[in-house]
Amino acid sequence: MTQRTKFGVFGYPIQHSLSPIMQNAAFQEKGMTAFEYQAYEVQPNDLKNAILKAQQNGFLGINLTIPHKEKALDFDFIQADSFAKKIGAANTLLISDEKIEAFNTDAYGALSALEYEQIQTKNKKILIIGAGGASRSISFLFGEQGNPLKIINRTAEKAECLAADISKKTGNKNVCGGGFQTAWDDIREADIIIQTTELGMGKYKNVSVFDLCSVQKGTTEDIEKTKDDCIQNYLRKETVVFDIVYHPSETKFLKEARLNGCQTINGTMMLVFQGALAFEIWTKEKPNIDVMKESVLSALQKKK
Ligand code: ATR
C-alpha cells in the first residue's frame, strides 16, 4: 500500500488559491506533520494525466477548481458520489491505490456558512444570482432540500436550464429560472439572496447586482436614484444577503444591502467550510475551523 501524504489543488490559473495556506494550517494544528498541500497549475487537457500521476505519486487528496470541476466526472476511473453526480461537478478527490472517489463540498460550504451565522434555511425562499458553476452546486443543494428557489442570470436561458435540471433531478417543483426583468419582485419575495457571480470582484469591483436590476428601469441618468429607491422599496430588512465573494471582504452589493439594514455574509466561511469537509473526507477527522478561518483572514489581509 502506498504511503499517502500529499495533497494539492489543481486549477488553471491557480496562483491566487488560499487552499494551501488554509489546509496546511489545519494539518499543522492537528499535528499531521507528514501532510503537505500545494497548488498545482494544471492545464485543462492535462487533467487526466495529472490525476493519474497524483495517484501514483502518493497523493491522498486533491481539490479541483476552475476549470476542472465538471471535466473530472467524465473520466471513467473516477467514482463520483451521488450528490456530485447530480450536480455534475466535483471539487474534492479522495485517492487510494484501488480507486479515486469524487465529492462536491462547495454546496455544503455555502450551507454551513449560513448556519455559522445562525441562519435557518429550511423552507426559506431563496433567490440565487447567477447560473454558472458556483450557482449550480448551491442551487442543487437548496433544490434538494426542498426550498422554493428562483435563479436569475444575465443570460436567462442558462438559469431556466439549470432550474429545469434541478427540478428534474431533485423532484422539487418549486424551482424556476429567468433573467433580470423581474429582479426587483424576486428580491422582495426572497428570504435569503445568494450572489454567486463575479460581480463585485476584479474588473467588476464597482458593479453590484442592484446595478443590473436598475438598468432595466429608467434612463442612465436616474439609475442611481432609481436604484436607491428600489433597494428601499423592494429589499426587506429581514432578508439575509449572502455574497460568495471573499475578496474584497465586502462587495458593493453587500455594502448596499448592509446599509439598507440587512444581515450580510461574505464568502470567507464558505471557503473555510468547503475546505473543512474536504479535510474530513481525506483524514476522517474534523479540522479546527477557527484555525482555518484565521489563516484565510490573515492571508487576505496581506493581499490588501
Ligand atoms: P463560476 O464557476 O465562478 O460560477 P462561471 O461558470 O463562468 O463561473 O459563471 C459565471 C456567472 O457569472 C454566470 O452566471 C455569468 O452570467 P452569464 O451566464 O450570463 O455569463 C455571471 N456573470 C459574469 N459576469 C457577469 C456580468 N458582468 N454581469 C452579470 N453576470 C455576470
mmCIF file of C-alpha atoms and ligand atoms in Angstrom:
data_model
loop_
_atom_site.group_PDB
_atom_site.id
_atom_site.type_symbol
_atom_site.label_atom_id
_atom_site.label_comp_id
_atom_site.label_asym_id
_atom_site.label_seq_id
_atom_site.Cartn_x
_atom_site.Cartn_y
_atom_site.Cartn_z
ATOM 1 C CA MET A 1 0.000 0.000 0.000
ATOM 2 C CA THR A 2 1.324 3.436 -0.953
ATOM 3 C CA GLN A 3 2.087 5.837 1.876
ATOM 4 C CA ARG A 4 -0.172 8.812 1.037
ATOM 5 C CA THR A 5 0.849 12.182 2.491
ATOM 6 C CA LYS A 6 0.472 14.639 -0.397
ATOM 7 C CA PHE A 7 -2.401 16.967 -1.175
ATOM 8 C CA GLY A 8 -2.977 19.595 -3.793
ATOM 9 C CA VAL A 9 -5.339 21.898 -5.602
ATOM 10 C CA PHE A 10 -5.404 21.645 -9.399
ATOM 11 C CA GLY A 11 -6.552 24.701 -11.324
ATOM 12 C CA TYR A 12 -5.770 26.994 -14.208
ATOM 13 C CA PRO A 13 -4.924 29.693 -13.214
ATOM 14 C CA ILE A 14 -4.070 28.752 -9.628
ATOM 15 C CA GLN A 15 -1.667 31.288 -8.074
ATOM 16 C CA HIS A 16 -4.405 33.049 -6.060
ATOM 17 C CA SER A 17 -5.650 29.926 -4.273
ATOM 18 C CA LEU A 18 -5.849 30.194 -0.493
ATOM 19 C CA SER A 19 -6.353 26.444 -0.069
ATOM 20 C CA PRO A 20 -2.664 25.607 0.573
ATOM 21 C CA ILE A 21 -2.411 28.116 3.445
ATOM 22 C CA MET A 22 -5.728 27.015 4.898
ATOM 23 C CA GLN A 23 -5.191 23.239 4.647
ATOM 24 C CA ASN A 24 -1.579 23.338 5.842
ATOM 25 C CA ALA A 25 -2.692 25.371 8.874
ATOM 26 C CA ALA A 26 -5.321 22.707 9.615
ATOM 27 C CA PHE A 27 -2.802 19.834 9.237
ATOM 28 C CA GLN A 28 -0.331 21.595 11.499
ATOM 29 C CA GLU A 29 -2.887 22.251 14.195
ATOM 30 C CA LYS A 30 -3.728 18.520 14.221
ATOM 31 C CA GLY A 31 -0.052 17.547 14.393
ATOM 32 C CA MET A 32 -0.290 15.880 10.972
ATOM 33 C CA THR A 33 3.225 16.956 10.177
ATOM 34 C CA ALA A 34 3.818 14.496 7.333
ATOM 35 C CA PHE A 35 0.970 16.026 5.308
ATOM 36 C CA GLU A 36 1.728 18.680 2.757
ATOM 37 C CA TYR A 37 -0.660 20.631 0.499
ATOM 38 C CA GLN A 38 0.417 22.591 -2.590
ATOM 39 C CA ALA A 39 -1.154 24.411 -5.531
ATOM 40 C CA TYR A 40 -0.518 22.986 -8.999
ATOM 41 C CA GLU A 41 -1.167 24.691 -12.295
ATOM 42 C CA VAL A 42 -2.803 22.040 -14.453
ATOM 43 C CA GLN A 43 -3.912 22.842 -17.990
ATOM 44 C CA PRO A 44 -7.361 21.535 -18.954
ATOM 45 C CA ASN A 45 -6.049 18.959 -21.451
ATOM 46 C CA ASP A 46 -3.569 17.650 -18.886
ATOM 47 C CA LEU A 47 -6.084 16.997 -16.102
ATOM 48 C CA LYS A 48 -6.460 13.244 -16.652
ATOM 49 C CA ASN A 49 -2.683 12.688 -16.605
ATOM 50 C CA ALA A 50 -2.211 14.919 -13.595
ATOM 51 C CA ILE A 51 -4.786 12.979 -11.553
ATOM 52 C CA LEU A 52 -3.368 9.573 -12.515
ATOM 53 C CA LYS A 53 0.159 10.755 -11.732
ATOM 54 C CA ALA A 54 -1.013 12.027 -8.371
ATOM 55 C CA GLN A 55 -2.401 8.562 -7.607
ATOM 56 C CA GLN A 56 0.984 7.003 -8.453
ATOM 57 C CA ASN A 57 2.935 9.626 -6.523
ATOM 58 C CA GLY A 58 1.424 9.279 -3.082
ATOM 59 C CA PHE A 59 -1.388 11.844 -3.112
ATOM 60 C CA LEU A 60 -4.247 11.256 -0.701
ATOM 61 C CA GLY A 61 -6.411 14.211 -1.676
ATOM 62 C CA ILE A 62 -6.921 16.732 -4.428
ATOM 63 C CA ASN A 63 -9.137 19.763 -4.727
ATOM 64 C CA LEU A 64 -10.264 20.750 -8.182
ATOM 65 C CA THR A 65 -11.014 24.324 -9.043
ATOM 66 C CA ILE A 66 -11.809 26.305 -12.188
ATOM 67 C CA PRO A 67 -11.874 24.976 -14.928
ATOM 68 C CA HIS A 68 -11.669 21.309 -13.799
ATOM 69 C CA LYS A 69 -14.740 20.682 -11.645
ATOM 70 C CA GLU A 70 -17.001 19.325 -14.391
ATOM 71 C CA LYS A 71 -14.368 17.606 -16.522
ATOM 72 C CA ALA A 72 -13.241 15.252 -13.735
ATOM 73 C CA LEU A 73 -16.590 13.464 -13.829
ATOM 74 C CA ASP A 74 -16.012 12.446 -17.450
ATOM 75 C CA PHE A 75 -13.149 10.097 -16.504
ATOM 76 C CA ASP A 76 -14.271 6.502 -16.078
ATOM 77 C CA PHE A 77 -11.642 5.817 -13.382
ATOM 78 C CA ILE A 78 -13.304 8.350 -11.059
ATOM 79 C CA GLN A 79 -16.254 7.289 -8.906
ATOM 80 C CA ALA A 80 -18.417 10.262 -8.032
ATOM 81 C CA ASP A 81 -20.796 10.162 -5.082
ATOM 82 C CA SER A 82 -24.480 10.638 -5.840
ATOM 83 C CA PHE A 83 -24.586 14.357 -4.968
ATOM 84 C CA ALA A 84 -21.544 15.239 -7.132
ATOM 85 C CA LYS A 85 -23.123 13.193 -9.932
ATOM 86 C CA LYS A 86 -26.399 15.085 -9.669
ATOM 87 C CA ILE A 87 -24.614 18.434 -9.726
ATOM 88 C CA GLY A 88 -22.271 17.306 -12.498
ATOM 89 C CA ALA A 89 -19.223 18.777 -10.760
ATOM 90 C CA ALA A 90 -16.690 17.724 -8.126
ATOM 91 C CA ASN A 91 -14.154 19.749 -6.166
ATOM 92 C CA THR A 92 -12.653 17.031 -3.936
ATOM 93 C CA LEU A 93 -10.936 13.759 -4.836
ATOM 94 C CA LEU A 94 -10.062 11.013 -2.336
ATOM 95 C CA ILE A 95 -7.311 8.765 -3.652
ATOM 96 C CA SER A 96 -6.285 5.223 -2.727
ATOM 97 C CA ASP A 97 -4.356 2.512 -4.574
ATOM 98 C CA GLU A 98 -7.606 0.918 -5.723
ATOM 99 C CA LYS A 99 -9.829 3.880 -6.549
ATOM 100 C CA ILE A 100 -10.386 7.616 -6.856
ATOM 101 C CA GLU A 101 -13.615 8.960 -5.397
ATOM 102 C CA ALA A 102 -15.099 12.389 -6.148
ATOM 103 C CA PHE A 103 -17.211 14.667 -3.957
ATOM 104 C CA ASN A 104 -18.622 18.170 -4.095
ATOM 105 C CA THR A 105 -18.137 20.164 -0.889
ATOM 106 C CA ASP A 106 -18.890 23.632 -2.324
ATOM 107 C CA ALA A 107 -22.597 23.477 -1.615
ATOM 108 C CA TYR A 108 -22.039 22.182 1.912
ATOM 109 C CA GLY A 109 -19.668 25.139 2.363
ATOM 110 C CA ALA A 110 -22.419 27.593 1.456
ATOM 111 C CA LEU A 111 -24.990 25.945 3.725
ATOM 112 C CA SER A 112 -22.544 25.795 6.641
ATOM 113 C CA ALA A 113 -21.596 29.458 6.172
ATOM 114 C CA LEU A 114 -25.268 30.359 6.642
ATOM 115 C CA GLU A 115 -25.610 28.038 9.645
ATOM 116 C CA TYR A 116 -22.440 29.532 11.151
ATOM 117 C CA GLU A 117 -24.331 32.856 11.239
ATOM 118 C CA GLN A 118 -27.351 31.094 12.804
ATOM 119 C CA ILE A 119 -29.433 31.442 9.642
ATOM 120 C CA GLN A 120 -32.175 28.818 9.331
ATOM 121 C CA THR A 121 -32.614 27.789 5.719
ATOM 122 C CA LYS A 122 -35.439 25.230 5.955
ATOM 123 C CA ASN A 123 -38.470 26.311 3.896
ATOM 124 C CA LYS A 124 -36.960 29.749 3.248
ATOM 125 C CA LYS A 125 -37.464 31.328 -0.177
ATOM 126 C CA ILE A 126 -34.090 31.553 -1.813
ATOM 127 C CA LEU A 127 -33.021 33.791 -4.679
ATOM 128 C CA ILE A 128 -29.787 32.816 -6.415
ATOM 129 C CA ILE A 129 -27.995 35.343 -8.611
ATOM 130 C CA GLY A 130 -26.032 33.662 -11.421
ATOM 131 C CA ALA A 131 -26.209 30.302 -13.195
ATOM 132 C CA GLY A 132 -22.538 29.301 -13.543
ATOM 133 C CA GLY A 133 -20.600 26.558 -11.778
ATOM 134 C CA ALA A 134 -20.809 28.034 -8.286
ATOM 135 C CA SER A 135 -24.523 28.668 -8.616
ATOM 136 C CA ARG A 136 -25.057 25.113 -9.834
ATOM 137 C CA SER A 137 -23.706 23.472 -6.659
ATOM 138 C CA ILE A 138 -25.516 25.826 -4.302
ATOM 139 C CA SER A 139 -28.784 25.736 -6.238
ATOM 140 C CA PHE A 140 -28.752 21.936 -6.275
ATOM 141 C CA LEU A 141 -28.317 21.730 -2.532
ATOM 142 C CA PHE A 142 -31.249 24.016 -1.784
ATOM 143 C CA GLY A 143 -33.281 22.378 -4.542
ATOM 144 C CA GLU A 144 -32.647 19.015 -2.915
ATOM 145 C CA GLN A 145 -33.502 20.447 0.486
ATOM 146 C CA GLY A 146 -36.939 21.388 -0.914
ATOM 147 C CA ASN A 147 -36.595 25.170 -0.712
ATOM 148 C CA PRO A 148 -38.626 27.379 -3.058
ATOM 149 C CA LEU A 149 -35.902 28.568 -5.409
ATOM 150 C CA LYS A 150 -35.604 31.320 -8.009
ATOM 151 C CA ILE A 151 -32.435 31.570 -10.108
ATOM 152 C CA ILE A 152 -31.793 34.722 -12.125
ATOM 153 C CA ASN A 153 -28.960 35.244 -14.563
ATOM 154 C CA ARG A 154 -27.754 37.762 -17.146
ATOM 155 C CA THR A 155 -28.322 35.022 -19.726
ATOM 156 C CA ALA A 156 -31.854 33.985 -18.813
ATOM 157 C CA GLU A 157 -31.810 30.669 -20.717
ATOM 158 C CA LYS A 158 -28.939 29.380 -18.595
ATOM 159 C CA ALA A 159 -30.933 29.986 -15.429
ATOM 160 C CA GLU A 160 -34.001 28.363 -16.997
ATOM 161 C CA CYS A 161 -31.995 25.263 -17.982
ATOM 162 C CA LEU A 162 -30.398 24.976 -14.551
ATOM 163 C CA ALA A 163 -33.777 25.309 -12.839
ATOM 164 C CA ALA A 164 -35.282 22.626 -15.107
ATOM 165 C CA ASP A 165 -32.342 20.293 -14.401
ATOM 166 C CA ILE A 166 -32.707 20.758 -10.636
ATOM 167 C CA SER A 167 -36.467 20.168 -10.769
ATOM 168 C CA LYS A 168 -35.964 17.006 -12.784
ATOM 169 C CA LYS A 169 -33.190 15.547 -10.636
ATOM 170 C CA THR A 170 -34.485 16.518 -7.192
ATOM 171 C CA GLY A 171 -38.258 16.384 -7.746
ATOM 172 C CA ASN A 172 -38.598 19.927 -6.347
ATOM 173 C CA LYS A 173 -41.299 21.588 -8.457
ATOM 174 C CA ASN A 174 -40.782 24.979 -6.845
ATOM 175 C CA VAL A 175 -37.644 25.917 -8.775
ATOM 176 C CA CYS A 176 -37.666 28.429 -11.587
ATOM 177 C CA GLY A 177 -35.155 30.445 -13.554
ATOM 178 C CA GLY A 178 -35.164 33.630 -15.594
ATOM 179 C CA GLY A 179 -33.469 36.915 -16.381
ATOM 180 C CA PHE A 180 -33.222 40.211 -14.544
ATOM 181 C CA GLN A 181 -36.527 41.665 -15.828
ATOM 182 C CA THR A 182 -38.430 40.717 -12.681
ATOM 183 C CA ALA A 183 -35.426 41.054 -10.355
ATOM 184 C CA TRP A 184 -36.923 43.638 -8.006
ATOM 185 C CA ASP A 185 -40.005 41.480 -7.433
ATOM 186 C CA ASP A 186 -37.781 38.439 -6.917
ATOM 187 C CA ILE A 187 -35.753 40.418 -4.374
ATOM 188 C CA ARG A 188 -38.901 41.374 -2.456
ATOM 189 C CA GLU A 189 -40.020 37.751 -2.328
ATOM 190 C CA ALA A 190 -36.678 36.357 -1.117
ATOM 191 C CA ASP A 191 -35.842 35.431 2.488
ATOM 192 C CA ILE A 192 -32.241 34.714 1.506
ATOM 193 C CA ILE A 193 -30.373 36.100 -1.526
ATOM 194 C CA ILE A 194 -27.185 34.330 -2.634
ATOM 195 C CA GLN A 195 -24.874 36.102 -5.085
ATOM 196 C CA THR A 196 -22.696 33.608 -6.994
ATOM 197 C CA THR A 197 -21.228 35.625 -9.897
ATOM 198 C CA GLU A 198 -18.000 37.587 -10.151
ATOM 199 C CA LEU A 199 -19.859 40.893 -9.794
ATOM 200 C CA GLY A 200 -18.113 42.930 -7.083
ATOM 201 C CA MET A 201 -14.653 41.455 -7.637
ATOM 202 C CA GLY A 202 -11.758 42.112 -10.034
ATOM 203 C CA LYS A 203 -12.849 44.148 -13.014
ATOM 204 C CA TYR A 204 -16.429 44.147 -11.698
ATOM 205 C CA LYS A 205 -15.391 45.641 -8.346
ATOM 206 C CA ASN A 206 -17.689 48.636 -8.793
ATOM 207 C CA VAL A 207 -20.704 46.720 -10.026
ATOM 208 C CA SER A 208 -23.421 45.368 -7.767
ATOM 209 C CA VAL A 209 -26.365 43.107 -8.514
ATOM 210 C CA PHE A 210 -28.618 46.108 -7.899
ATOM 211 C CA ASP A 211 -26.955 47.958 -10.791
ATOM 212 C CA LEU A 212 -28.104 45.213 -13.138
ATOM 213 C CA CYS A 213 -31.645 45.391 -11.804
ATOM 214 C CA SER A 214 -31.776 49.163 -12.178
ATOM 215 C CA VAL A 215 -30.552 49.160 -15.750
ATOM 216 C CA GLN A 216 -33.867 47.618 -16.708
ATOM 217 C CA LYS A 217 -35.660 50.683 -15.399
ATOM 218 C CA GLY A 218 -35.381 54.360 -16.356
ATOM 219 C CA THR A 219 -32.554 56.077 -18.145
ATOM 220 C CA THR A 220 -28.859 56.092 -17.311
ATOM 221 C CA GLU A 221 -29.322 59.437 -15.563
ATOM 222 C CA ASP A 222 -31.692 58.209 -12.942
ATOM 223 C CA ILE A 223 -30.063 54.821 -12.372
ATOM 224 C CA GLU A 224 -28.613 55.901 -9.022
ATOM 225 C CA LYS A 225 -31.837 57.458 -7.818
ATOM 226 C CA THR A 226 -33.958 54.606 -9.105
ATOM 227 C CA LYS A 227 -31.619 52.074 -7.577
ATOM 228 C CA ASP A 228 -31.666 53.586 -4.089
ATOM 229 C CA ASP A 229 -35.434 53.914 -4.215
ATOM 230 C CA CYS A 230 -35.793 50.347 -5.370
ATOM 231 C CA ILE A 231 -33.455 48.982 -2.707
ATOM 232 C CA GLN A 232 -35.525 50.760 -0.079
ATOM 233 C CA ASN A 233 -38.832 49.665 -1.558
ATOM 234 C CA TYR A 234 -38.043 46.086 -2.524
ATOM 235 C CA LEU A 235 -35.250 44.749 -0.309
ATOM 236 C CA ARG A 236 -36.804 43.779 3.019
ATOM 237 C CA LYS A 237 -34.632 44.341 6.092
ATOM 238 C CA GLU A 238 -35.316 40.762 7.237
ATOM 239 C CA THR A 239 -33.771 39.352 4.061
ATOM 240 C CA VAL A 240 -30.344 37.807 4.558
ATOM 241 C CA VAL A 241 -27.881 38.711 1.803
ATOM 242 C CA PHE A 242 -25.004 36.310 1.146
ATOM 243 C CA ASP A 243 -22.272 37.021 -1.413
ATOM 244 C CA ILE A 244 -19.868 34.142 -2.054
ATOM 245 C CA VAL A 245 -17.091 36.598 -2.974
ATOM 246 C CA TYR A 246 -14.455 36.856 -0.188
ATOM 247 C CA HIS A 247 -12.045 39.310 -1.786
ATOM 248 C CA PRO A 248 -12.965 42.109 -1.302
ATOM 249 C CA SER A 249 -14.469 41.200 2.045
ATOM 250 C CA GLU A 250 -17.427 43.481 1.379
ATOM 251 C CA THR A 251 -18.618 43.784 -2.214
ATOM 252 C CA LYS A 252 -20.578 46.804 -3.375
ATOM 253 C CA PHE A 253 -23.699 44.598 -3.317
ATOM 254 C CA LEU A 254 -23.150 43.567 0.314
ATOM 255 C CA LYS A 255 -22.457 47.144 1.368
ATOM 256 C CA GLU A 256 -25.691 48.381 -0.220
ATOM 257 C CA ALA A 257 -27.620 45.575 1.464
ATOM 258 C CA ARG A 258 -25.976 46.279 4.832
ATOM 259 C CA LEU A 259 -26.758 49.992 4.603
ATOM 260 C CA ASN A 260 -30.375 49.017 3.957
ATOM 261 C CA GLY A 261 -30.388 47.199 7.313
ATOM 262 C CA CYS A 262 -29.992 43.606 6.071
ATOM 263 C CA GLN A 263 -27.794 40.970 7.668
ATOM 264 C CA THR A 264 -24.951 40.315 5.236
ATOM 265 C CA ILE A 265 -22.491 37.424 4.897
ATOM 266 C CA ASN A 266 -19.405 37.258 2.684
ATOM 267 C CA GLY A 267 -17.720 34.213 1.132
ATOM 268 C CA THR A 268 -14.958 33.638 3.694
ATOM 269 C CA MET A 269 -16.712 30.956 5.716
ATOM 270 C CA MET A 270 -17.959 29.175 2.592
ATOM 271 C CA LEU A 271 -14.320 28.847 1.540
ATOM 272 C CA VAL A 272 -13.417 27.581 5.008
ATOM 273 C CA PHE A 273 -16.269 25.066 5.280
ATOM 274 C CA GLN A 274 -15.819 23.593 1.792
ATOM 275 C CA GLY A 275 -12.172 23.059 2.757
ATOM 276 C CA ALA A 276 -13.108 21.672 6.163
ATOM 277 C CA LEU A 277 -15.345 18.996 4.633
ATOM 278 C CA ALA A 278 -12.584 18.073 2.151
ATOM 279 C CA PHE A 279 -10.182 17.751 5.124
ATOM 280 C CA GLU A 280 -12.661 15.451 6.846
ATOM 281 C CA ILE A 281 -13.152 13.300 3.730
ATOM 282 C CA TRP A 282 -9.369 12.839 3.496
ATOM 283 C CA THR A 283 -8.395 12.408 7.145
ATOM 284 C CA LYS A 284 -11.690 11.229 8.754
ATOM 285 C CA GLU A 285 -11.097 13.910 11.387
ATOM 286 C CA LYS A 286 -12.770 17.290 11.914
ATOM 287 C CA PRO A 287 -10.350 20.194 11.449
ATOM 288 C CA ASN A 288 -10.171 23.245 13.696
ATOM 289 C CA ILE A 289 -12.461 25.755 11.930
ATOM 290 C CA ASP A 290 -11.050 28.770 13.794
ATOM 291 C CA VAL A 291 -7.509 27.946 12.712
ATOM 292 C CA MET A 292 -8.600 27.629 9.089
ATOM 293 C CA LYS A 293 -10.590 30.862 9.283
ATOM 294 C CA GLU A 294 -7.697 32.797 10.847
ATOM 295 C CA SER A 295 -5.251 31.546 8.211
ATOM 296 C CA VAL A 296 -7.581 32.731 5.440
ATOM 297 C CA LEU A 297 -8.260 36.097 7.060
ATOM 298 C CA SER A 298 -4.574 36.806 7.611
ATOM 299 C CA ALA A 299 -3.745 35.812 4.013
ATOM 300 C CA LEU A 300 -6.498 38.112 2.758
ATOM 301 C CA GLN A 301 -5.207 40.911 4.975
ATOM 302 C CA LYS A 302 -1.836 40.646 3.232
ATOM 303 C CA LYS A 303 -3.489 40.869 -0.198
ATOM 304 C CA LYS A 304 -4.846 44.372 0.522
HETATM 305 P P1 ATR B 1 -18.345 30.214 -11.687
HETATM 306 O O1 ATR B 1 -17.848 28.808 -11.831
HETATM 307 O O2 ATR B 1 -17.469 31.084 -10.835
HETATM 308 O O3 ATR B 1 -19.773 30.288 -11.281
HETATM 309 P P2 ATR B 1 -18.960 30.657 -14.461
HETATM 310 O O4 ATR B 1 -19.426 29.250 -14.569
HETATM 311 O O5 ATR B 1 -18.120 31.214 -15.568
HETATM 312 O O6 ATR B 1 -18.156 30.892 -13.136
HETATM 313 O O7 ATR B 1 -20.260 31.576 -14.269
HETATM 314 C C1 ATR B 1 -20.183 32.944 -14.173
HETATM 315 C C2 ATR B 1 -21.535 33.522 -13.749
HETATM 316 O O8 ATR B 1 -21.353 34.932 -13.545
HETATM 317 C C3 ATR B 1 -22.611 33.380 -14.803
HETATM 318 O O9 ATR B 1 -23.865 33.307 -14.145
HETATM 319 C C4 ATR B 1 -22.478 34.692 -15.566
HETATM 320 O O10 ATR B 1 -23.608 35.101 -16.286
HETATM 321 P P3 ATR B 1 -23.826 34.596 -17.815
HETATM 322 O O11 ATR B 1 -24.283 33.174 -17.711
HETATM 323 O O12 ATR B 1 -24.849 35.495 -18.363
HETATM 324 O O13 ATR B 1 -22.491 34.706 -18.485
HETATM 325 C C5 ATR B 1 -22.211 35.641 -14.433
HETATM 326 N N1 ATR B 1 -21.552 36.871 -14.853
HETATM 327 C C6 ATR B 1 -20.261 37.024 -15.160
HETATM 328 N N2 ATR B 1 -20.000 38.309 -15.497
HETATM 329 C C7 ATR B 1 -21.171 38.981 -15.368
HETATM 330 C C8 ATR B 1 -21.574 40.334 -15.566
HETATM 331 N N3 ATR B 1 -20.717 41.272 -15.954
HETATM 332 N N4 ATR B 1 -22.853 40.660 -15.349
HETATM 333 C C9 ATR B 1 -23.734 39.719 -14.960
HETATM 334 N N5 ATR B 1 -23.439 38.428 -14.759
HETATM 335 C C10 ATR B 1 -22.165 38.058 -14.954
#
